[in-house]
Each structure stands twice: as structure tokens, then as C-alpha cells.
mmCIF file of C-alpha atoms in Angstrom:
data_model
loop_
_atom_site.group_PDB
_atom_site.id
_atom_site.type_symbol
_atom_site.label_atom_id
_atom_site.label_comp_id
_atom_site.label_asym_id
_atom_site.label_seq_id
_atom_site.Cartn_x
_atom_site.Cartn_y
_atom_site.Cartn_z
ATOM 1 C CA MET A 1 -71.205 -43.643 2.390
ATOM 2 C CA LYS A 2 -68.853 -42.665 5.215
ATOM 3 C CA THR A 3 -65.990 -44.392 3.409
ATOM 4 C CA ILE A 4 -66.631 -42.444 0.204
ATOM 5 C CA THR A 5 -66.883 -39.184 2.148
ATOM 6 C CA MET A 6 -63.585 -39.843 3.925
ATOM 7 C CA MET A 7 -61.893 -40.680 0.622
ATOM 8 C CA LEU A 8 -63.126 -37.433 -0.920
ATOM 9 C CA LEU A 9 -61.918 -35.459 2.101
ATOM 10 C CA SER A 10 -58.504 -37.123 1.931
ATOM 11 C CA MET A 11 -58.214 -36.413 -1.796
ATOM 12 C CA GLY A 12 -59.185 -32.794 -1.234
ATOM 13 C CA LEU A 13 -56.621 -32.416 1.555
ATOM 14 C CA ALA A 14 -53.872 -33.952 -0.587
ATOM 15 C CA ALA A 15 -54.765 -31.644 -3.472
ATOM 16 C CA SER A 16 -54.658 -28.576 -1.230
ATOM 17 C CA VAL A 17 -51.246 -29.592 0.147
ATOM 18 C CA GLN A 18 -49.904 -30.057 -3.385
ATOM 19 C CA ALA A 19 -51.344 -26.707 -4.449
ATOM 20 C CA ALA A 20 -49.655 -25.032 -1.475
ATOM 21 C CA SER A 21 -46.214 -26.193 -2.670
ATOM 22 C CA ILE A 22 -44.275 -25.302 -5.788
ATOM 23 C CA LYS A 23 -41.159 -26.639 -7.490
ATOM 24 C CA VAL A 24 -38.297 -24.157 -7.804
ATOM 25 C CA LYS A 25 -35.201 -24.749 -9.915
ATOM 26 C CA THR A 26 -31.796 -24.003 -8.417
ATOM 27 C CA SER A 27 -28.336 -24.403 -9.911
ATOM 28 C CA ALA A 28 -28.099 -27.734 -8.071
ATOM 29 C CA GLY A 29 -31.566 -29.041 -8.967
ATOM 30 C CA ALA A 30 -35.244 -28.565 -8.167
ATOM 31 C CA VAL A 31 -36.721 -28.370 -4.652
ATOM 32 C CA SER A 32 -40.248 -28.029 -3.275
ATOM 33 C CA VAL A 33 -41.188 -24.969 -1.206
ATOM 34 C CA PRO A 34 -44.423 -23.332 -0.065
ATOM 35 C CA SER A 35 -46.184 -21.246 -2.685
ATOM 36 C CA GLY A 36 -45.177 -17.596 -2.437
ATOM 37 C CA TYR A 37 -41.539 -18.247 -1.479
ATOM 38 C CA THR A 38 -38.848 -16.431 -3.492
ATOM 39 C CA LEU A 39 -35.268 -17.692 -3.733
ATOM 40 C CA LEU A 40 -32.694 -15.126 -2.549
ATOM 41 C CA ALA A 41 -29.403 -17.023 -2.358
ATOM 42 C CA GLU A 42 -27.883 -20.477 -2.579
ATOM 43 C CA ALA A 43 -24.649 -22.223 -1.661
ATOM 44 C CA ALA A 44 -23.475 -25.821 -1.846
ATOM 45 C CA GLY A 45 -20.686 -27.525 0.067
ATOM 46 C CA ASP A 46 -19.778 -30.103 2.683
ATOM 47 C CA LEU A 47 -21.166 -28.908 6.022
ATOM 48 C CA THR A 48 -20.985 -32.195 7.924
ATOM 49 C CA ARG A 49 -17.478 -33.393 7.000
ATOM 50 C CA ASP A 50 -18.828 -36.549 5.386
ATOM 51 C CA GLY A 51 -17.533 -35.793 1.910
ATOM 52 C CA GLN A 52 -21.030 -35.067 0.580
ATOM 53 C CA ALA A 53 -22.286 -31.618 -0.357
ATOM 54 C CA GLU A 54 -25.324 -30.080 1.292
ATOM 55 C CA LEU A 55 -27.442 -27.383 -0.361
ATOM 56 C CA VAL A 56 -28.332 -24.188 1.534
ATOM 57 C CA LEU A 57 -31.094 -21.945 0.205
ATOM 58 C CA VAL A 58 -32.315 -18.642 1.625
ATOM 59 C CA TRP A 59 -35.944 -17.820 0.890
ATOM 60 C CA ASP A 60 -38.114 -14.757 1.237
ATOM 61 C CA THR A 61 -41.347 -16.156 2.671
ATOM 62 C CA GLY A 62 -43.549 -13.238 1.656
ATOM 63 C CA GLU A 63 -44.870 -13.092 5.231
ATOM 64 C CA GLU A 64 -45.065 -9.441 6.313
ATOM 65 C CA GLY A 65 -43.771 -8.356 9.733
ATOM 66 C CA GLU A 66 -42.763 -5.124 11.450
ATOM 67 C CA LEU A 67 -39.595 -4.828 9.356
ATOM 68 C CA GLY A 68 -40.663 -6.275 6.041
ATOM 69 C CA THR A 69 -40.942 -9.861 4.914
ATOM 70 C CA ALA A 70 -39.474 -12.763 6.892
ATOM 71 C CA ARG A 71 -36.658 -14.904 5.545
ATOM 72 C CA GLU A 72 -36.063 -18.622 6.003
ATOM 73 C CA VAL A 73 -32.937 -20.764 5.770
ATOM 74 C CA ARG A 74 -33.484 -24.242 4.337
ATOM 75 C CA ILE A 75 -30.754 -26.873 4.220
ATOM 76 C CA TYR A 76 -31.083 -29.932 1.999
ATOM 77 C CA ARG A 77 -29.311 -33.276 1.781
ATOM 78 C CA GLN A 78 -29.253 -35.498 -1.259
ATOM 79 C CA GLU A 79 -31.107 -38.811 -1.028
ATOM 80 C CA GLN A 80 -31.635 -41.058 -4.035
ATOM 81 C CA GLN A 81 -30.426 -38.268 -6.325
ATOM 82 C CA GLN A 82 -33.001 -35.807 -4.983
ATOM 83 C CA TRP A 83 -32.666 -32.903 -2.565
ATOM 84 C CA ARG A 84 -34.545 -33.633 0.670
ATOM 85 C CA LEU A 85 -35.260 -30.926 3.242
ATOM 86 C CA TRP A 86 -33.075 -31.499 6.311
ATOM 87 C CA HIS A 87 -33.364 -28.274 8.309
ATOM 88 C CA LYS A 88 -35.377 -25.066 8.193
ATOM 89 C CA SER A 89 -35.409 -22.055 10.517
ATOM 90 C CA GLN A 90 -36.100 -18.337 10.629
ATOM 91 C CA GLY A 91 -34.129 -15.604 12.367
ATOM 92 C CA ALA A 92 -30.571 -16.033 11.101
ATOM 93 C CA VAL A 93 -31.363 -13.967 7.995
ATOM 94 C CA LEU A 94 -32.883 -10.584 8.815
ATOM 95 C CA SER A 95 -36.190 -9.334 7.408
ATOM 96 C CA SER A 96 -36.315 -7.380 4.151
ATOM 97 C CA GLN A 97 -36.436 -3.858 5.677
ATOM 98 C CA HIS A 98 -34.150 -4.455 8.663
ATOM 99 C CA GLY A 99 -31.333 -2.482 7.040
ATOM 100 C CA GLY A 100 -32.774 0.955 7.814
ATOM 101 C CA MET A 101 -32.144 3.490 5.049
ATOM 102 C CA MET A 102 -30.098 0.843 3.240
ATOM 103 C CA GLY A 103 -33.223 -1.295 2.812
ATOM 104 C CA ASP A 104 -32.652 -5.033 2.520
ATOM 105 C CA PRO A 105 -29.697 -5.920 4.804
ATOM 106 C CA PHE A 106 -29.083 -9.430 3.468
ATOM 107 C CA VAL A 107 -25.808 -9.625 1.527
ATOM 108 C CA GLY A 108 -25.366 -13.344 0.927
ATOM 109 C CA ILE A 109 -24.246 -16.753 2.163
ATOM 110 C CA GLU A 110 -21.274 -19.019 1.591
ATOM 111 C CA ILE A 111 -19.978 -22.336 2.850
ATOM 112 C CA LYS A 112 -16.425 -22.037 4.150
ATOM 113 C CA ASN A 113 -14.389 -24.457 6.278
ATOM 114 C CA HIS A 114 -17.477 -26.648 6.764
ATOM 115 C CA THR A 115 -19.442 -23.730 8.226
ATOM 116 C CA LEU A 116 -22.384 -21.699 6.948
ATOM 117 C CA VAL A 117 -21.488 -17.994 6.719
ATOM 118 C CA ILE A 118 -24.243 -15.345 6.538
ATOM 119 C CA ASP A 119 -23.509 -11.662 5.811
ATOM 120 C CA HIS A 120 -25.610 -8.536 6.480
ATOM 121 C CA PHE A 121 -25.048 -4.809 5.944
ATOM 122 C CA GLY A 122 -27.177 -1.761 6.788
ATOM 123 C CA GLY A 123 -27.551 1.585 8.528
ATOM 124 C CA SER A 124 -27.688 5.230 7.446
ATOM 125 C CA ARG A 125 -24.733 7.589 8.026
ATOM 126 C CA HIS A 126 -23.417 5.111 10.553
ATOM 127 C CA LYS A 127 -23.183 1.736 8.872
ATOM 128 C CA TRP A 128 -23.160 -1.688 10.480
ATOM 129 C CA SER A 129 -22.201 -5.120 9.204
ATOM 130 C CA TYR A 130 -22.611 -8.650 10.532
ATOM 131 C CA THR A 131 -20.928 -11.893 9.574
ATOM 132 C CA HIS A 132 -22.210 -14.933 11.461
ATOM 133 C CA ARG A 133 -20.774 -18.443 11.225
ATOM 134 C CA TYR A 134 -22.835 -21.539 12.004
ATOM 135 C CA ARG A 135 -21.593 -25.111 12.371
ATOM 136 C CA TRP A 136 -23.322 -28.476 12.542
ATOM 137 C CA GLN A 137 -22.350 -30.156 15.826
ATOM 138 C CA GLN A 138 -24.092 -32.188 18.505
ATOM 139 C CA ASP A 139 -26.985 -32.849 16.110
ATOM 140 C CA ASP A 140 -27.904 -29.192 15.608
ATOM 141 C CA TRP A 141 -26.780 -25.891 14.077
ATOM 142 C CA TYR A 142 -24.922 -23.545 16.424
ATOM 143 C CA LEU A 143 -23.455 -20.053 16.133
ATOM 144 C CA ILE A 144 -19.673 -20.354 16.581
ATOM 145 C CA GLY A 145 -18.408 -16.981 15.376
ATOM 146 C CA ALA A 146 -19.471 -13.397 14.705
ATOM 147 C CA THR A 147 -17.729 -10.400 13.145
ATOM 148 C CA ILE A 148 -19.395 -7.033 13.750
ATOM 149 C CA GLY A 149 -18.522 -3.711 12.173
ATOM 150 C CA PHE A 150 -19.911 -0.284 13.076
ATOM 151 C CA GLY A 151 -18.973 3.281 12.206
ATOM 152 C CA ALA A 152 -19.009 6.090 9.680
ATOM 153 C CA VAL A 153 -16.614 7.753 7.270
ATOM 154 C CA CYS A 154 -14.660 10.566 8.994
ATOM 155 C CA ASP A 155 -15.687 9.168 12.381
ATOM 156 C CA LYS A 156 -14.938 6.270 14.710
ATOM 157 C CA GLN A 157 -15.021 2.828 13.119
ATOM 158 C CA SER A 158 -15.067 -0.365 15.177
ATOM 159 C CA LEU A 159 -14.555 -3.995 14.230
ATOM 160 C CA TYR A 160 -15.203 -6.889 16.631
ATOM 161 C CA ASP A 161 -14.300 -10.498 15.897
ATOM 162 C CA TYR A 162 -15.840 -12.924 18.399
ATOM 163 C CA ASN A 163 -15.084 -16.645 18.537
ATOM 164 C CA LEU A 164 -17.935 -18.048 20.621
ATOM 165 C CA SER A 165 -16.382 -21.512 20.741
ATOM 166 C CA THR A 166 -13.225 -20.308 22.526
ATOM 167 C CA GLY A 167 -14.346 -16.987 24.029
ATOM 168 C CA ALA A 168 -11.626 -15.081 22.131
ATOM 169 C CA MET A 169 -12.538 -11.514 21.170
ATOM 170 C CA LYS A 170 -10.413 -9.199 19.018
ATOM 171 C CA VAL A 171 -11.258 -5.491 18.751
ATOM 172 C CA ARG A 172 -9.961 -2.846 16.372
ATOM 173 C CA ILE A 173 -11.037 0.804 16.721
ATOM 174 C CA THR A 174 -10.011 3.491 14.236
ATOM 175 C CA GLU A 175 -10.536 7.223 14.705
ATOM 176 C CA ASP A 176 -11.076 8.382 11.131
ATOM 177 C CA ASP A 177 -10.774 12.184 10.980
ATOM 178 C CA CYS A 178 -10.867 13.318 7.362
ATOM 179 C CA GLU A 179 -9.522 16.781 8.288
ATOM 180 C CA ASP A 180 -6.514 15.424 10.169
ATOM 181 C CA GLU A 181 -4.047 13.463 8.066
ATOM 182 C CA GLY A 182 -2.400 12.160 11.221
ATOM 183 C CA ALA A 183 -5.569 10.531 12.468
ATOM 184 C CA GLY A 184 -6.586 6.988 11.680
ATOM 185 C CA GLN A 185 -4.260 5.051 13.965
ATOM 186 C CA ASP A 186 -5.734 1.764 15.097
ATOM 187 C CA GLN A 187 -6.360 0.814 18.701
ATOM 188 C CA ARG A 188 -6.328 -2.938 19.155
ATOM 189 C CA TYR A 189 -7.501 -5.032 22.091
ATOM 190 C CA ALA A 190 -7.758 -8.750 22.755
ATOM 191 C CA TYR A 191 -9.911 -10.465 25.368
ATOM 192 C CA ARG A 192 -10.592 -13.956 26.580
ATOM 193 C CA LEU A 193 -14.244 -13.980 27.621
ATOM 194 C CA ALA A 194 -16.051 -16.584 29.665
ATOM 195 C CA ARG A 195 -17.460 -19.251 27.392
ATOM 196 C CA LYS A 196 -21.233 -19.485 27.228
ATOM 197 C CA ALA A 197 -23.678 -21.971 25.793
ATOM 198 C CA LEU A 198 -23.651 -21.565 22.026
ATOM 199 C CA PRO A 199 -26.865 -20.134 20.538
ATOM 200 C CA LYS A 200 -28.705 -22.357 18.095
ATOM 201 C CA MET A 201 -29.281 -21.014 14.609
ATOM 202 C CA ALA A 202 -33.033 -21.569 14.858
ATOM 203 C CA GLY A 203 -34.503 -18.428 16.405
ATOM 204 C CA PHE A 204 -31.196 -16.528 16.531
ATOM 205 C CA TYR A 205 -31.616 -12.876 15.492
ATOM 206 C CA PRO A 206 -28.452 -10.928 14.528
ATOM 207 C CA GLY A 207 -27.851 -7.776 16.543
ATOM 208 C CA GLU A 208 -30.063 -8.688 19.497
ATOM 209 C CA HIS A 209 -27.391 -10.179 21.773
ATOM 210 C CA LYS A 210 -25.494 -7.757 24.032
ATOM 211 C CA LEU A 211 -21.888 -8.239 25.113
ATOM 212 C CA VAL A 212 -20.050 -5.903 27.533
ATOM 213 C CA LEU A 213 -16.274 -6.126 27.290
ATOM 214 C CA PRO A 214 -14.181 -6.016 30.502
ATOM 215 C CA ASN A 215 -11.972 -3.052 31.508
ATOM 216 C CA LYS A 216 -13.197 -0.941 28.602
ATOM 217 C CA ALA A 217 -16.457 0.936 28.109
ATOM 218 C CA LEU A 218 -17.177 -1.147 25.039
ATOM 219 C CA VAL A 219 -20.539 -2.728 24.303
ATOM 220 C CA VAL A 220 -21.186 -4.795 21.210
ATOM 221 C CA TYR A 221 -24.378 -6.318 19.881
ATOM 222 C CA TYR A 222 -23.980 -9.448 17.826
#
């Protein structure tokens, strides 16, 4: 009797697990995800320099938080002609209402130079933009570069390009005065910052990391 009961419990558990997952078609093939997930973006390319393409999918999980629904990055590798989940994490793609008046800040993803590139854009009168670059190294995904833009039309506009791997930081600041045709000249700075441990993609949240630049009253959040 115990054996039959255990078999029924196991069958019920397996059925509930299957019911909790759904098959979703992508341009590269079908994958399994939890029920309630919605596909937002996809990109395919060689991320590990092995000559084989990986598949990166960004999902809206449907899980509500303080700033809308949470997003999840899932990376797949092909095994026996099927896409198998290799990595998943939340944080690198901002929640659905994180863009302020602009709403959803997520712009898209691409695979470039063997790195995963994620773009965001948001704000109100003053707009901000993030481009973060992640690379597979030392058996994990790490942030290696960030480009941050902030400013408004007819006002100051700043662009920061930060190479976390080398510590190199390039800054361009433009005073954009629409009433003064002579305004708009760029100020450019270059820094070599102390190298720090690279943040992992899992749990990294764009815009929550503060960086104070030397010799100038410049603070940037990446």
C-alpha cells in the first residue's frame, strides 16, 4: 500500500512540474520555461569562443515587484540538437517600470565580440541610458564594460565609457544651450582608475554602483 501511495505521489509531483513549464518557440528553436514567462528579446552568437553559438533569451517573469515585473536572462547551449539551459539570473535587465515616465527601460540585447550587450533607456526630462557588456570568463559571467549617458536637451549632457577590465574611463560633457549657437563644445577627460573585482552578472543591478572620479566633482552610477 505504501508503495502504491508513493508512486501516486511521485506521478502527481511529476505532473505538477510539467504543468508548471511551457514550451516557447524562438527563431532558433523551442525551449522550456516556467508558465507565465513572456519572451522579450533573443540573440544568438558565440559567447565562449568555441565556434558554437549560444542562445540568449530575456524573459518577463510576471513576478510583480516595487518597479513592475522582474526580468530574467537565460542562456542556452545546444546539446544533441536541443537547447539546454546553461545559465539563468535576474538583475542585469531592469524591471518593467524602472524607466520612470518612459515606462519599460529595456531596449534590447546583442552579442558582439563574444560579449553579451544589454541596453536600457529611461528618465523624464533628463534622460539616462545604460549599455552593459558581460563576458564569460573564469567559469562565470562578469561585467567588463559600461557606457552611461545622462542629460537633457538644451542642458548638460554627459557620456561615460568605463572599461572595468582595464580601469580606463573616458568622459565627454557637452553644455547644450539651445539659445546660444556658440555653446555645445565638448569637454573630454580620460582617467585610469584602480582596478576592482569584476561584478558577476547574477545579481548585478544597473545604476546601483557609484563611482567618484578623481580631481573632478564627477559622480557616475553604473
